[in-house]
Each structure stands twice: as structure tokens, then as C-alpha cells.
Coordinates of C-alpha atoms in Angstrom, one line a residue:
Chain X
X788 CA 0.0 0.0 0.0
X789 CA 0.7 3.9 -0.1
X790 CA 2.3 4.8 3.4
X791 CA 4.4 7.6 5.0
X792 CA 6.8 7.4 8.1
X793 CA 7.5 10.2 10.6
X794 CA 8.4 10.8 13.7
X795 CA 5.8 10.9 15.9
X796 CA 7.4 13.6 18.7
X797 CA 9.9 16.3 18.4
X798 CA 10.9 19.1 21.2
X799 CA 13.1 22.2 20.2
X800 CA 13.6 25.2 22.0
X801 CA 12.9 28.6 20.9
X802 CA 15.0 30.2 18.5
X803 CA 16.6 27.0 17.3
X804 CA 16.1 24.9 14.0
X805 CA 14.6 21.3 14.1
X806 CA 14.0 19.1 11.1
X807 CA 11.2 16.9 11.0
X808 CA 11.7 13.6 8.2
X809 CA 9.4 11.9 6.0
X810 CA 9.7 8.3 4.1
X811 CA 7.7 7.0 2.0
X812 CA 7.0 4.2 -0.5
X813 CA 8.0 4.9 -4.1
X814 CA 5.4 3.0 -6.2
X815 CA 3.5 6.0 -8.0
X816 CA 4.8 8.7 -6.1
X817 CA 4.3 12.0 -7.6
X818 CA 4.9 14.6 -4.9
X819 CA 5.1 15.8 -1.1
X820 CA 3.6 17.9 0.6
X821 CA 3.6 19.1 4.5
X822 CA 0.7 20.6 6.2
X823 CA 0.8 22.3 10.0
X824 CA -2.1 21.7 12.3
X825 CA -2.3 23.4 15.6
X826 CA -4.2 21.8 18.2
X827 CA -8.1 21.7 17.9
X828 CA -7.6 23.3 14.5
X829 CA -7.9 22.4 10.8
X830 CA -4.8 21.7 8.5
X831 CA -2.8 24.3 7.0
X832 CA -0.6 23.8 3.5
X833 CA 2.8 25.0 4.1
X834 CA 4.9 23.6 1.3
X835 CA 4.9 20.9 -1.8
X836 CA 8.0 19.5 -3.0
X837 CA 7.2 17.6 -7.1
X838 CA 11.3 18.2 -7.6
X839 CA 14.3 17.0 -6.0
X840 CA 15.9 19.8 -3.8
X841 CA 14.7 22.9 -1.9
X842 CA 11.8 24.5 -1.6
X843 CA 12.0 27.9 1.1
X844 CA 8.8 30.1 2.4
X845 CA 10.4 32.2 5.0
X846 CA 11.2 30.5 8.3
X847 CA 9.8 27.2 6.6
X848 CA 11.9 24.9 3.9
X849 CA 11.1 21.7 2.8
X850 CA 13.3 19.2 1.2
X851 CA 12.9 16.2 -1.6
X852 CA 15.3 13.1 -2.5
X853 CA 13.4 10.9 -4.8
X854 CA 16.3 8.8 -4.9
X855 CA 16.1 8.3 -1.2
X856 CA 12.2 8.1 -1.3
X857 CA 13.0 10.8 1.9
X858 CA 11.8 14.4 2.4
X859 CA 11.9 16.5 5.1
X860 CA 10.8 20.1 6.6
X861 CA 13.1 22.5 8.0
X862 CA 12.2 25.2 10.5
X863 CA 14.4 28.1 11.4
X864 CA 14.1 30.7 14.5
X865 CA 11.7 28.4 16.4
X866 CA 8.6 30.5 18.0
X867 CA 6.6 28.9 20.4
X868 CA 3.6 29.5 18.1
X869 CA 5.5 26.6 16.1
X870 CA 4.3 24.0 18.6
X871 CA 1.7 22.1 16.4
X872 CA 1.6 18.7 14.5
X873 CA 3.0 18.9 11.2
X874 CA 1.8 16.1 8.9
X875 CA 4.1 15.2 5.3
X876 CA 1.3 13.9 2.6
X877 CA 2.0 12.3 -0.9
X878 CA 0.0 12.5 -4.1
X879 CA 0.9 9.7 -6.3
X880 CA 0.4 9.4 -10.2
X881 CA -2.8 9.8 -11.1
X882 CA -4.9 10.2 -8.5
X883 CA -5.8 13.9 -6.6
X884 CA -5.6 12.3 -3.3
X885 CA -3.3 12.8 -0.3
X886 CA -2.4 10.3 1.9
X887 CA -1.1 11.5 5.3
X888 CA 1.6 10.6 7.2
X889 CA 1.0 9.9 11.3
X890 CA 1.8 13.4 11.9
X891 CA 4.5 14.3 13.8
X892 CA 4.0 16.6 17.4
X893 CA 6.4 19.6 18.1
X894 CA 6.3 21.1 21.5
X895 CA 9.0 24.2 21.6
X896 CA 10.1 24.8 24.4
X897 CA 11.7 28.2 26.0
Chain J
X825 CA -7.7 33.1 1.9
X826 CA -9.6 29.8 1.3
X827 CA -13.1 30.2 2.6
X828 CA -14.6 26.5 3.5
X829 CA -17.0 26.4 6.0
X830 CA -18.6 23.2 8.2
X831 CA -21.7 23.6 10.3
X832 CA -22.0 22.3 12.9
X833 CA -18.5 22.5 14.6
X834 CA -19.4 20.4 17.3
X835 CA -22.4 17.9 18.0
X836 CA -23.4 16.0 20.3
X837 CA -26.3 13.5 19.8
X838 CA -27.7 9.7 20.9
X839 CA -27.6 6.8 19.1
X840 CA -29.5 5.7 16.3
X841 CA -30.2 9.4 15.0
X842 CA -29.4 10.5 11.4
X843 CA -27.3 13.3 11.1
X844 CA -26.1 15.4 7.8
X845 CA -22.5 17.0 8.3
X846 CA -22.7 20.3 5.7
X847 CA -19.7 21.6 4.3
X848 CA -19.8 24.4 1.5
X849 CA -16.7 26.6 -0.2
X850 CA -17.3 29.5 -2.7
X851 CA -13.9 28.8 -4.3
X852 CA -15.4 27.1 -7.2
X853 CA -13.5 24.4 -6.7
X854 CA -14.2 20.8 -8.5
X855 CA -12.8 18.7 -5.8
X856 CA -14.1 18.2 -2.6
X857 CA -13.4 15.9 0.4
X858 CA -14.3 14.3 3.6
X859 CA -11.5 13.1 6.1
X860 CA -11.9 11.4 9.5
X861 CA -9.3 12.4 12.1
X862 CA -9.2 10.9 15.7
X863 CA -7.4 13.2 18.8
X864 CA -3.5 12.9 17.9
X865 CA -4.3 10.8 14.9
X866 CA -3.5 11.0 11.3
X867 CA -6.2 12.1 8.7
X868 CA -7.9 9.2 7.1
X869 CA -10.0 10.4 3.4
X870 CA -13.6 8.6 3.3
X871 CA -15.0 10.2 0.7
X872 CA -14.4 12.3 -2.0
X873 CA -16.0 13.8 -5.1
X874 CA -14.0 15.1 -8.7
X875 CA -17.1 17.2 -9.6
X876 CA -20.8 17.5 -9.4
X877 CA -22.8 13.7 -9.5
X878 CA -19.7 12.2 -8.9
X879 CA -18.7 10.6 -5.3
X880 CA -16.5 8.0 -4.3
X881 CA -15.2 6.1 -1.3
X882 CA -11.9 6.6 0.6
X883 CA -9.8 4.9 1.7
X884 CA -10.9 4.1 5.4
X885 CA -13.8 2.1 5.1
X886 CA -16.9 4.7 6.5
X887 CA -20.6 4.0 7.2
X888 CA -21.3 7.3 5.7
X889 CA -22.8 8.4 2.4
X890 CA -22.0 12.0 0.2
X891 CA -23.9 13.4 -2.5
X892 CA -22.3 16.3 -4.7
X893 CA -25.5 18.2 -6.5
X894 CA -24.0 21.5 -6.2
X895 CA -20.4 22.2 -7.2
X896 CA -20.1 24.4 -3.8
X897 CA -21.9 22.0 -1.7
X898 CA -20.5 18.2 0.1
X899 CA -22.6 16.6 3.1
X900 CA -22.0 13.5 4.7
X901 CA -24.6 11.3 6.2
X902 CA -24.7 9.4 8.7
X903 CA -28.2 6.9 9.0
X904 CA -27.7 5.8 12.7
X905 CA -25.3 7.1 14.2
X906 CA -23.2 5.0 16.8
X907 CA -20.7 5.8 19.7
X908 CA -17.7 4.2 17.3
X909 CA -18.5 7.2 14.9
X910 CA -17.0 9.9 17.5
X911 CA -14.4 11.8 15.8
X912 CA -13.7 15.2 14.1
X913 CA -14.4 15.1 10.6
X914 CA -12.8 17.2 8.3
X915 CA -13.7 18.6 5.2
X916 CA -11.6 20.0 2.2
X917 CA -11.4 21.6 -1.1
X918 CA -8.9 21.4 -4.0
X919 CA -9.2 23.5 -7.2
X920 CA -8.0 20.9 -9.3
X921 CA -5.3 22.1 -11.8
X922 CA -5.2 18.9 -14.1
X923 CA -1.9 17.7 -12.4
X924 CA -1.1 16.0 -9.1
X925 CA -0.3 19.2 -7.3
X926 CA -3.8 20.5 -5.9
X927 CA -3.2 22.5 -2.2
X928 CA -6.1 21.2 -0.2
X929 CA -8.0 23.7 1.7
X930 CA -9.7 22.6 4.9
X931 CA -12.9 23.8 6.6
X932 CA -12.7 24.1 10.7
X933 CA -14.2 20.8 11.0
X934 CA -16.9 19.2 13.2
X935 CA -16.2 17.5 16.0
X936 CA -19.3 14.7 16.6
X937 CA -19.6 12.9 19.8
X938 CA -22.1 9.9 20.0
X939 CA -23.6 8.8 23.1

């Protein structure tokens, strides 16, 4: 089947970087995307990667190796407003649909 | 700015009722979709629908039915509700660009308790 892997906790403290890694199976894949979700809230897009290499949005940068079926999402200058889960989601060939990782929880801490 | 909205955010009901989950955008958007998230848990797609009169099934297997009359309009049904239906329920909207790359824009959700 069609399945992501992430961690599922990460603490940082404020003003620090942490990067949070995605894998996934390679059968179909087409692109990745990560999405932030605070708690009690909806999902927010924050970045797509369809090309190996480096995507940046200000504090935010995501990251693609097809070639290592691996992709992660970098963020800079931790704010404590930062502290949500932050899910990776592939499209594969074809088909509109994401499927979601597990999310992964980041508490930053002061 | 996306503008999905879900009424109602929260409800609470008994057993056995029938319930109708609304969701409407006024993006235009073709694509439309119904996810089922538990507290902490990943999003799991149930339903989704490519256009108007068309509707199929996610993914995670769902006891709930869709109908897509309206291109700005996707409910989800529920017959009888049961206390193993509990969850927040999440719906979204893609504009649908003819490749694999459609953002997915999500309503606030509604979070249904069963007793």
C-alpha cells in the first residue's frame, strides 16, 4: 500500500532549528507535501516539493530526494507558536488524493 | 484566503439518530473531500467527489454516504449514528489544476460525539 513514516514527537527550544523527516513508498509517487495543524484546529498547507531539492517560504523549507524516497521540513528561528503537528502527505500518479503521514507533534520549548 | 466552511462544529447527539455533516466553499472548486481524524491521529480520506454527480469512497472504510448536487456543496450522512463514529471530521477543497499538485484547503471541521 501507499504509506508515510515520521516521527511521531519532536521538542526544540525557541530560536533553534529542528527538522522533522518523512519516508515513503515509491510506487506511483508524484509529490510531497507538508501541512501544520495546531491543536483543535484544521490543516494548514505550508509547502509541496514535485522536484528533488529545496523549496524555502520564509522561516519554513522543505526538502525532496526521490532517490532516497526521503523528504523533510526544516524550520528556522523556532517560535513557540510553532508548537503544532506537522503532517508530510503524498499525491501519487494519477490520483488527486493525499495520503497523510501519522503526523508528527512539536512542542517548543523556552 | 480559502473560505470552506462546516456547520455544525461540534455535536453531540444519541444513538441511532441520522445526522447530515454540511460543508460548502465558494472557491469554485471541483474537488471536494471528507476526512476522518481521531485526537492525535493521522487524517484518514472517506469520501471524495471530482465534480458534481460524482462521489466515491476513501480509503478508510466509512458507514457514511456523500452526495455532490452543487459544485459548492459536500454533506456526509450518517443513518444511525453509533458511539464508534465519534471523531472530528474534516472537510476540504482542491481546485484541481489537471496535475497531481492541488493545495487542499480545509474547513474548521466538526467535531461529533455519539452517546
Amino acid at each position: 500500500g501507499q504509506s508515510l513514516e515520521q516521527p511521531s514527537e519532536v521538542t526544540a527550544v525557541e530560536g533553534a532549528i529542528v527538522q522533522i523527516n518523512c519516508t515513503y513508498q515509491t510506487s506511483g509517487f508524484y509529490g510531497l507535501s507538508w501541512y501544520q495543524q495546531h491543536d483543535g484546529g484544521a490543516p494548514t498547507f505550508l509547502s509541496y516539493n514535485g522536484l528533488d531539492g529545496l523549496e524555502e517560504t520564509g522561516r519554513f523549507s522543505s526538502f525532496l530526494s526521490r532517490s532516497d524516497s526521503y523528504g523533510y521540513l526544516l524550520l528556522q528561528e523556532l517560535q513557540m507558536k510553532d508548537s503544532a503537528s506537522y503532517f508530510c502527505a503524498a499525491t501519487w500518479a494519477g490520483s488527486y488524493q493525499l495520503t497523510f503521514g501519522k503526523g508528527t507533534k512539536l512542542s517548543v520549548i523556552p | 484566503e480559502a473560505d470552506i466552511y462546516q456547520t455544525p462544529r461540534y455535536l453531540v447527539i444519541g444513538t441511532g439518530k441520522k445526522i447530515t455533516l454540511e460543508c460548502s466553499q465558494t472557491m469554485g472548486h471541483d474537488k471536494m473531500y471528507w476526512y476522518q481524524q481521531d485526537p492525535g491521529m493521522e487524517l484518514h480520506l472517506i469520501h471524495y467527489s471530482y465534480g458534481v454527480n460524482s462521489t466515491e469512497k476513501g480509503d478508510l472504510s466509512s458507514e457514511s454516504t456523500v452526495s455532490r448536487i452543487r459544485t459548492e456543496h459536500f454533506p456526509l450522512t450518517l443513518e444511525s449514528a453509533r458511539p464508534s463514529h465519534t471523531s472530528q471530521y474534516l472537510c476540504a477543497s482542491s481546485e484541481g489544476t489537471g496535475t497531481s499538485t492541488d493545495t487542499q484547503y480545509f474547513g474548521p471541521g466538526t467535531r461529533l460525539t455519539v452517546l
